[in-house]
Each structure stands twice: as C-alpha cells, then as structure tokens.
Amino acid sequence: MSTSPAELSALRERILTLKKDLNAIILAHNYQRPEVQDIADITGDSLELSRAAARTDFKVIVFCGVHFMAESASILSPDKTVLLPEIDAGCPMADMVTAEGPRTTKRDLFQELYGITFQFPDTYTIKDIKRQHPGVPVVAYVNTSAAVKAESDICCTSSNVVKVVESLKEDTVICIPDRNLSAFAAKRTKKKVIAWDGFCNVHHVQLSMNDVVQARAGYPKALLVVHPECPPEIQDKADHITSTSGMLTFCRESKEKEFIIGTEEGLLHRLRKENPGKTFHILSRKMVCPNMKRTHLSSVLAAMEKMQYVIKVPDEIRIPAKRALDRMLEIA
Ligand code: 13P
Ligand code: SF4
C-alpha cells in the first residue's frame, strides 16, 4: 500500500524531531528510496558513507543501506550506536564469500536460471584462498561481512579499487568478492589479480548486451555510464565506468545533456534532482536492488523509536576489520 503525501509529511516531521532528541545522524546510500534519501543528512556511495561514519560526532548513526554498510559504520565508530532500520537488508554478493562455513548463495539456482557457475565450491572460504596463495594480500571490496574484512589486508570500494591495488608492494593480489570489479582493476594495473567468483544480482544477472544495444538505439545521443560491477563486455561498451558518486560527478561536469545509467535505479533520483537540465535513462528497468528498497520512511521512524536494529561488531572481529578499512581510508 502506498503512503499518502500527508502521511509522508507526518513521518518526516516525527523523524526530524526524534533525530534531535537522540542526537542522531541519518546516512543513506545512493540506492535508497527517494523519500529516504531526502530525509538523510548525508547521501553517498560506500566510500563517502564510510568516511562520514568514521568522523561523525553524533551519538546515533541511522544507516539506511544494507547490512555490510552498517557493520562498517560500527567498525569505524565503535562508541556510536549504529541502527540498521531493516535487519534483513543484506547484500547477496557480500554473502558469496565467508570467513567460516558455506556461502549461502544458491549455486544450483544460478546455474539453472542464468548459466552462471561458481569456480569455488560452497565450502571454500577466504581462509582457503589465503592458504592456497600464501603471502598474497587480500583486497576486500567493502561489500563483504566484517568477519571477511577481518581476514583481509585492505578494503576497497568501487571508486578506489585501482588505487588500493596499486598501493600494495606485492605483484599479485587476491580481490574478493566481485569478479567484475576484479576484472575492472586487473585491466588497469600490471599486477596479477586473482579474482573471487562473486557477482551482484542487479549489475551482473539482470543485465545483458541486449540492454546496451536497445538503450543505444533508443537514445543515440546519450553517454553510457556504468558501474564496475557490470560484466566486462558491458564495461567495454561504456563511455565511462565509475562508482555511484563518481557517476554524479561525471554527469554534473559533463557538457553532454543525456545519459544512460548502468547502475541501481535509486541513483536516478539524485542525478535528476542535481541536474535539472539533463536527461537520465536507466540501462535496464530490472536494475532494482530489493535489499536497498526494503527501507521505507516508516522503517526509519521505527528504528529511531525502538532503537532497532543495533549493529555491533565484537572487538575480536572489529579490530582486525578496522585495520583493513583504515588502511583503505588512509590511501584513498
Ligand atoms: P558504490 O560504492 O558505488 O555506491 O556501490 C555500492 C554497491 O553496493 C554497488 O552495488
Ligand atoms: Fe549488493 Fe548488488 Fe544490492 Fe549493491 S546492488 S547492495 S552489490 S546486491
């Protein structure tokens, strides 16, 4: 059931009042629903939100995003209370690599529906790949659990992966969990990249070359801008490849007026709001992340009223995970 404008306005008022009472800051990822983005103090990509969480003085961080993002906020700001409004908002790609136990992704389903095979067995963990490649550093995309970060040498986001890989002294690196981000990095460095075989449902599974052909035919004047989580053959057809906030900068600074956007559709809200004279098309209507869309204004309000769901990473994981995140924040 949709919420009426009057109800939305009442929700907003109550959230703003509670925000003051709790001394809270609201962070929202660029893929969140428009009304959630609009109530946030900071909207950004993974790197910007990590930085914001690390430096905030507010007592409570309400993280409108997915689980690994709230975990990163807890790792970086352990003295703050971090709330994730929807506890089931996870990231299937992050679940494709584990520190202990089997991954939860359904390999048979991916094989059957999309013809995607996993190179590694379900029980293969980050510890196994490290054991197989002794002395090779692990670069963990922030889209990983805190436990996986704790086993990694350094983190990266889609906006700094090349810089991070280049910062390491070793000639070979392991990149987890996204095969496409790893391919993106491998193309831009002389180092050997050993890639995990994970992928994003939204950027990998839901997209095909046919979407590119159709969009190019439909909007011949538009520039194609895609996220590095898209498959390499789609990256090769793009005019620019960058993170979500990288797309905001690129489209703002570009002299061109029309863009096809190859990332989750939530980004179009900010693109349109910040560039009223420009036109944006989504590369495929299927580019919707159901986990990012779980959070509504009503969940933000409930989170603040009930102080739920508190995301707290225990110190034995938090401290080594923080080392990997700090190392990234220092160089990026
Ligand atoms: P960004 O860091 O580019 O915002 O990406 C996060 C993400 O989950 C992409 O699917
Ligand atoms: Fe994870 Fe993909 Fe959703 Fe990003 S868009 S949070 S990578 S499932």
Short mmCIF file of C-alpha atoms and ligand atoms in Angstrom, two decimals:
data_model
loop_
_atom_site.label_atom_id
_atom_site.label_comp_id
_atom_site.label_asym_id
_atom_site.label_seq_id
_atom_site.Cartn_x
_atom_site.Cartn_y
_atom_site.Cartn_z
CA MET A 1 0.00 0.00 0.00
CA SER A 2 1.45 3.40 -0.92
CA THR A 3 1.82 6.18 1.64
CA SER A 4 -0.13 9.40 1.03
CA PRO A 5 1.68 12.79 0.86
CA ALA A 6 0.13 13.77 4.21
CA GLU A 7 1.34 10.56 5.84
CA LEU A 8 4.83 11.04 4.39
CA SER A 9 4.97 14.55 5.72
CA ALA A 10 3.87 13.37 9.20
CA LEU A 11 6.54 10.64 9.13
CA ARG A 12 9.19 13.17 8.14
CA GLU A 13 8.23 15.50 11.00
CA ARG A 14 8.43 12.72 13.57
CA ILE A 15 11.79 11.53 12.25
CA LEU A 16 13.25 15.05 12.36
CA THR A 17 12.07 15.55 15.94
CA LEU A 18 13.48 12.20 17.07
CA LYS A 19 16.73 12.91 15.27
CA LYS A 20 17.27 15.93 17.54
CA ASP A 21 16.18 14.07 20.70
CA LEU A 22 18.51 11.14 20.01
CA ASN A 23 21.43 13.24 18.72
CA ALA A 24 21.32 11.09 15.58
CA ILE A 25 22.62 11.40 12.04
CA ILE A 26 20.92 9.68 9.10
CA LEU A 27 23.18 8.26 6.39
CA ALA A 28 21.63 6.93 3.18
CA HIS A 29 23.15 5.09 0.25
CA ASN A 30 22.55 6.45 -3.25
CA TYR A 31 20.25 3.46 -3.99
CA GLN A 32 17.75 4.22 -1.22
CA ARG A 33 14.15 5.21 -1.95
CA PRO A 34 13.81 8.95 -2.88
CA GLU A 35 11.94 9.85 0.33
CA VAL A 36 14.65 8.16 2.43
CA GLN A 37 17.45 9.92 0.53
CA ASP A 38 15.63 13.22 1.03
CA ILE A 39 15.48 12.90 4.82
CA ALA A 40 19.13 11.87 5.14
CA ASP A 41 21.86 14.19 6.41
CA ILE A 42 24.35 12.58 4.03
CA THR A 43 23.66 10.57 0.89
CA GLY A 44 26.60 8.95 -0.83
CA ASP A 45 28.49 5.96 -2.18
CA SER A 46 30.13 3.36 0.04
CA LEU A 47 33.36 5.32 0.43
CA GLU A 48 31.67 8.61 1.31
CA LEU A 49 29.39 6.92 3.84
CA SER A 50 32.33 5.09 5.47
CA ARG A 51 34.16 8.39 5.79
CA ALA A 52 31.06 10.07 7.23
CA ALA A 53 30.60 7.27 9.77
CA ALA A 54 34.26 7.46 10.79
CA ARG A 55 34.23 11.18 11.54
CA THR A 56 30.75 11.79 12.95
CA ASP A 57 30.22 13.29 16.42
CA PHE A 58 26.57 12.22 16.62
CA LYS A 59 25.73 9.56 19.21
CA VAL A 60 23.46 7.51 16.96
CA ILE A 61 24.02 6.61 13.30
CA VAL A 62 20.87 5.53 11.44
CA PHE A 63 22.24 3.68 8.42
CA CYS A 64 19.81 3.44 5.51
CA GLY A 65 21.54 0.89 3.35
CA VAL A 66 22.46 -2.77 3.64
CA HIS A 67 23.98 -4.84 6.43
CA PHE A 68 27.69 -4.64 5.49
CA MET A 69 27.46 -0.84 5.35
CA ALA A 70 26.08 -0.60 8.89
CA GLU A 71 28.78 -3.04 10.02
CA SER A 72 31.44 -0.77 8.53
CA ALA A 73 29.95 2.17 10.43
CA SER A 74 30.09 0.14 13.67
CA ILE A 75 33.70 -0.90 12.97
CA LEU A 76 34.78 2.69 12.31
CA SER A 77 32.73 4.30 15.11
CA PRO A 78 32.52 1.72 17.92
CA ASP A 79 31.40 4.24 20.53
CA LYS A 80 28.33 5.17 18.48
CA THR A 81 25.04 3.28 18.34
CA VAL A 82 24.55 2.11 14.75
CA LEU A 83 20.99 1.30 13.67
CA LEU A 84 20.03 -0.60 10.51
CA PRO A 85 16.29 0.06 10.03
CA GLU A 86 15.64 -3.22 8.16
CA ILE A 87 17.56 -6.16 9.62
CA ASP A 88 17.03 -8.32 6.53
CA ALA A 89 18.59 -5.76 4.18
CA GLY A 90 21.63 -7.76 3.14
CA CYS A 91 23.82 -7.91 0.06
CA PRO A 92 23.80 -11.28 -1.75
CA MET A 93 27.20 -10.52 -3.25
CA ALA A 94 28.69 -9.99 0.21
CA ASP A 95 27.32 -13.41 1.19
CA MET A 96 29.27 -15.06 -1.64
CA VAL A 97 32.44 -15.11 0.45
CA THR A 98 32.55 -16.26 4.05
CA ALA A 99 35.14 -16.50 6.82
CA GLU A 100 33.60 -19.65 8.31
CA GLY A 101 31.12 -22.12 6.87
CA PRO A 102 29.47 -22.36 3.43
CA ARG A 103 28.25 -19.44 1.40
CA THR A 104 24.51 -19.03 1.41
CA THR A 105 24.02 -18.37 -2.31
CA LYS A 106 22.11 -20.99 -4.23
CA ARG A 107 24.63 -22.23 -6.78
CA ASP A 108 22.20 -24.60 -8.46
CA LEU A 109 19.69 -21.82 -8.97
CA PHE A 110 22.26 -19.54 -10.59
CA GLN A 111 23.43 -22.40 -12.79
CA GLU A 112 19.91 -23.33 -13.83
CA LEU A 113 18.44 -19.84 -14.34
CA TYR A 114 21.40 -17.83 -15.55
CA GLY A 115 24.06 -20.35 -16.59
CA ILE A 116 26.46 -18.86 -14.04
CA THR A 117 28.84 -21.33 -12.47
CA PHE A 118 30.84 -20.76 -9.32
CA GLN A 119 34.50 -21.55 -9.70
CA PHE A 120 34.86 -22.32 -5.98
CA PRO A 121 32.84 -24.88 -4.02
CA ASP A 122 30.32 -23.62 -1.45
CA THR A 123 32.55 -24.57 1.45
CA TYR A 124 35.55 -22.66 0.08
CA THR A 125 36.22 -19.68 2.41
CA ILE A 126 38.55 -16.70 2.44
CA LYS A 127 40.86 -18.78 4.63
CA ASP A 128 41.10 -21.40 1.87
CA ILE A 129 42.08 -18.94 -0.83
CA LYS A 130 44.70 -17.43 1.50
CA ARG A 131 46.07 -20.89 2.25
CA GLN A 132 46.32 -21.59 -1.48
CA HIS A 133 48.21 -18.35 -2.14
CA PRO A 134 50.49 -17.77 0.86
CA GLY A 135 51.83 -14.23 1.20
CA VAL A 136 49.42 -12.81 -1.40
CA PRO A 137 47.49 -9.87 0.09
CA VAL A 138 43.69 -9.86 0.06
CA VAL A 139 41.83 -6.77 -1.16
CA ALA A 140 38.26 -6.95 0.14
CA TYR A 141 35.55 -4.89 -1.53
CA VAL A 142 33.56 -3.20 1.23
CA ASN A 143 30.65 -5.40 0.10
CA THR A 144 31.84 -8.14 2.49
CA SER A 145 30.99 -9.11 6.06
CA ALA A 146 33.02 -7.76 8.99
CA ALA A 147 34.39 -11.29 9.56
CA VAL A 148 35.72 -11.41 5.98
CA LYS A 149 37.21 -7.92 6.31
CA ALA A 150 38.97 -9.12 9.47
CA GLU A 151 40.73 -11.79 7.36
CA SER A 152 41.72 -9.25 4.68
CA ASP A 153 44.71 -6.95 4.30
CA ILE A 154 42.96 -3.89 2.95
CA CYS A 155 39.47 -2.85 1.83
CA CYS A 156 38.44 -1.04 -1.33
CA THR A 157 35.31 0.44 -2.85
CA SER A 158 34.31 0.75 -6.49
CA SER A 159 35.77 4.27 -6.50
CA ASN A 160 39.26 3.42 -5.26
CA VAL A 161 39.96 -0.23 -6.19
CA VAL A 162 42.75 0.59 -8.65
CA LYS A 163 44.47 2.96 -6.19
CA VAL A 164 44.21 0.31 -3.47
CA VAL A 165 45.65 -2.48 -5.64
CA GLU A 166 48.46 -0.16 -6.78
CA SER A 167 49.26 0.80 -3.18
CA LEU A 168 50.36 -2.76 -2.37
CA LYS A 169 54.00 -3.73 -2.78
CA GLU A 170 53.24 -7.29 -3.94
CA ASP A 171 52.95 -8.12 -7.67
CA THR A 172 49.98 -10.43 -7.14
CA VAL A 173 46.80 -9.65 -5.20
CA ILE A 174 43.60 -11.52 -4.35
CA CYS A 175 40.41 -9.47 -4.96
CA ILE A 176 37.14 -10.51 -3.31
CA PRO A 177 34.21 -10.98 -3.86
CA ASP A 178 33.19 -9.35 -7.18
CA ARG A 179 34.55 -10.91 -10.36
CA ASN A 180 33.64 -7.83 -12.42
CA LEU A 181 35.23 -5.27 -10.12
CA SER A 182 38.31 -7.51 -10.08
CA ALA A 183 38.36 -7.58 -13.91
CA PHE A 184 37.99 -3.79 -13.92
CA ALA A 185 41.03 -3.48 -11.62
CA ALA A 186 43.06 -6.10 -13.49
CA LYS A 187 42.68 -4.14 -16.72
CA ARG A 188 44.11 -1.03 -15.09
CA THR A 189 47.11 -2.47 -13.26
CA LYS A 190 50.17 -4.51 -14.20
CA LYS A 191 49.68 -6.67 -11.12
CA LYS A 192 48.25 -10.15 -11.34
CA VAL A 193 44.73 -10.21 -9.90
CA ILE A 194 43.35 -13.48 -8.50
CA ALA A 195 39.58 -12.93 -8.54
CA TRP A 196 36.90 -14.47 -6.35
CA ASP A 197 33.88 -15.56 -8.38
CA GLY A 198 31.11 -13.47 -6.79
CA PHE A 199 28.77 -11.08 -8.58
CA CYS A 200 25.86 -8.73 -7.99
CA ASN A 201 22.35 -9.80 -8.89
CA VAL A 202 21.46 -6.30 -10.05
CA HIS A 203 24.54 -5.45 -12.12
CA HIS A 204 25.50 -8.91 -13.39
CA VAL A 205 22.49 -11.20 -13.51
CA GLN A 206 19.85 -8.68 -14.56
CA LEU A 207 21.87 -7.12 -17.39
CA SER A 208 22.61 -8.35 -20.90
CA MET A 209 24.26 -6.95 -24.02
CA ASN A 210 20.78 -6.66 -25.46
CA ASP A 211 20.04 -3.92 -22.89
CA VAL A 212 23.04 -1.98 -24.18
CA VAL A 213 22.01 -2.42 -27.83
CA GLN A 214 18.43 -1.32 -27.08
CA ALA A 215 19.44 1.66 -24.96
CA ARG A 216 21.98 2.87 -27.52
CA ALA A 217 19.36 2.55 -30.27
CA GLY A 218 16.69 4.28 -28.18
CA TYR A 219 18.92 7.15 -27.02
CA PRO A 220 21.62 7.55 -29.68
CA LYS A 221 22.89 10.89 -28.29
CA ALA A 222 23.25 9.70 -24.69
CA LEU A 223 26.51 8.76 -22.97
CA LEU A 224 26.56 5.31 -21.37
CA VAL A 225 27.87 5.35 -17.79
CA VAL A 226 28.12 2.03 -15.94
CA HIS A 227 29.18 0.68 -12.56
CA PRO A 228 32.28 -1.59 -12.40
CA GLU A 229 30.02 -4.36 -11.04
CA CYS A 230 28.62 -4.72 -14.59
CA PRO A 231 30.05 -7.53 -16.75
CA PRO A 232 33.31 -6.71 -18.61
CA GLU A 233 31.67 -6.88 -22.05
CA ILE A 234 29.21 -4.18 -20.94
CA GLN A 235 32.01 -2.12 -19.37
CA ASP A 236 33.79 -2.28 -22.74
CA LYS A 237 30.83 -0.62 -24.45
CA ALA A 238 30.54 2.22 -21.89
CA ASP A 239 31.70 5.81 -22.23
CA HIS A 240 32.59 5.91 -18.55
CA ILE A 241 32.86 3.38 -15.68
CA THR A 242 32.68 4.58 -12.09
CA SER A 243 31.08 4.29 -8.64
CA THR A 244 27.64 5.73 -7.89
CA SER A 245 29.01 9.05 -6.61
CA GLY A 246 31.55 9.00 -9.44
CA MET A 247 28.55 8.99 -11.78
CA LEU A 248 27.11 12.04 -10.03
CA THR A 249 30.38 13.93 -10.54
CA PHE A 250 30.80 12.74 -14.14
CA CYS A 251 27.27 13.68 -15.22
CA ARG A 252 27.41 17.03 -13.41
CA GLU A 253 30.72 18.01 -15.02
CA SER A 254 29.94 16.65 -18.49
CA LYS A 255 28.93 19.08 -21.25
CA GLU A 256 26.58 16.37 -22.57
CA LYS A 257 22.90 16.54 -21.70
CA GLU A 258 21.68 12.93 -21.90
CA PHE A 259 22.91 9.80 -20.11
CA ILE A 260 22.11 6.09 -19.90
CA ILE A 261 22.84 4.94 -16.36
CA GLY A 262 24.02 1.38 -15.73
CA THR A 263 23.53 1.05 -12.01
CA GLU A 264 20.71 0.59 -9.48
CA GLU A 265 17.79 2.86 -10.35
CA GLY A 266 17.84 4.72 -7.00
CA LEU A 267 20.74 6.83 -8.22
CA LEU A 268 18.50 8.49 -10.82
CA HIS A 269 16.71 10.40 -8.05
CA ARG A 270 19.85 12.36 -7.16
CA LEU A 271 21.01 12.62 -10.77
CA ARG A 272 17.71 14.26 -11.78
CA LYS A 273 17.47 16.44 -8.68
CA GLU A 274 21.02 17.76 -9.04
CA ASN A 275 20.92 18.17 -12.84
CA PRO A 276 17.51 19.63 -13.75
CA GLY A 277 18.61 20.48 -17.31
CA LYS A 278 19.80 16.96 -18.13
CA THR A 279 18.03 13.70 -19.02
CA PHE A 280 18.76 10.30 -17.47
CA HIS A 281 17.61 6.84 -18.59
CA ILE A 282 18.14 3.59 -16.71
CA LEU A 283 20.05 0.96 -18.73
CA SER A 284 17.52 -1.71 -17.74
CA ARG A 285 14.30 -1.48 -15.74
CA LYS A 286 15.40 -4.61 -13.94
CA MET A 287 18.18 -2.72 -12.16
CA VAL A 288 16.46 -2.64 -8.78
CA CYS A 289 18.17 -3.90 -5.61
CA PRO A 290 15.36 -5.39 -3.46
CA ASN A 291 17.52 -5.17 -0.35
CA MET A 292 18.17 -1.46 -0.78
CA LYS A 293 14.44 -0.94 -1.27
CA ARG A 294 13.45 -2.63 1.99
CA THR A 295 13.92 0.62 3.91
CA HIS A 296 10.91 2.94 3.97
CA LEU A 297 10.41 6.13 5.99
CA SER A 298 8.26 4.05 8.35
CA SER A 299 11.23 1.73 8.99
CA VAL A 300 13.47 4.73 9.71
CA LEU A 301 10.94 6.03 12.22
CA ALA A 302 10.51 2.60 13.86
CA ALA A 303 14.29 2.25 14.08
CA MET A 304 14.56 5.51 15.98
CA GLU A 305 11.54 4.90 18.22
CA LYS A 306 12.58 1.38 19.21
CA MET A 307 16.36 1.79 18.81
CA GLN A 308 16.45 -1.13 16.38
CA TYR A 309 18.31 -2.93 14.90
CA VAL A 310 21.59 -2.31 16.67
CA ILE A 311 24.59 -3.45 14.62
CA LYS A 312 27.58 -4.04 16.87
CA VAL A 313 30.67 -5.84 15.68
CA PRO A 314 32.50 -7.68 18.51
CA ASP A 315 36.05 -6.47 19.19
CA GLU A 316 37.80 -9.67 18.11
CA ILE A 317 36.42 -9.08 14.59
CA ARG A 318 36.16 -5.30 14.74
CA ILE A 319 39.82 -4.60 15.47
CA PRO A 320 41.34 -6.55 12.54
CA ALA A 321 38.48 -5.43 10.25
CA LYS A 322 39.16 -1.80 11.22
CA ARG A 323 42.80 -2.24 10.26
CA ALA A 324 41.72 -3.18 6.71
CA LEU A 325 39.23 -0.29 6.48
CA ASP A 326 41.65 2.27 7.98
CA ARG A 327 44.36 1.22 5.57
CA MET A 328 41.96 1.96 2.70
CA LEU A 329 40.83 5.30 4.18
CA GLU A 330 44.48 6.36 4.61
CA ILE A 331 45.41 5.84 0.98
CA ALA A 332 42.16 6.66 -0.80
P1 13P B 1 29.01 2.33 -4.60
O1 13P B 1 30.13 2.30 -3.62
O2 13P B 1 29.45 2.70 -5.99
O3 13P B 1 27.92 3.24 -4.13
O4 13P B 1 28.42 0.86 -4.77
C1 13P B 1 27.86 0.13 -3.74
C2 13P B 1 27.10 -1.01 -4.23
O5 13P B 1 26.58 -1.80 -3.50
C3 13P B 1 27.00 -1.17 -5.68
O6 13P B 1 26.10 -2.18 -5.98
FE1 SF4 B 2 24.71 -5.78 -3.12
FE2 SF4 B 2 24.26 -5.51 -5.73
FE3 SF4 B 2 22.49 -4.56 -3.96
FE4 SF4 B 2 24.89 -3.37 -4.31
S1 SF4 B 2 23.22 -3.52 -5.77
S2 SF4 B 2 23.89 -3.85 -2.35
S3 SF4 B 2 26.18 -5.17 -4.68
S4 SF4 B 2 23.05 -6.70 -4.27
#
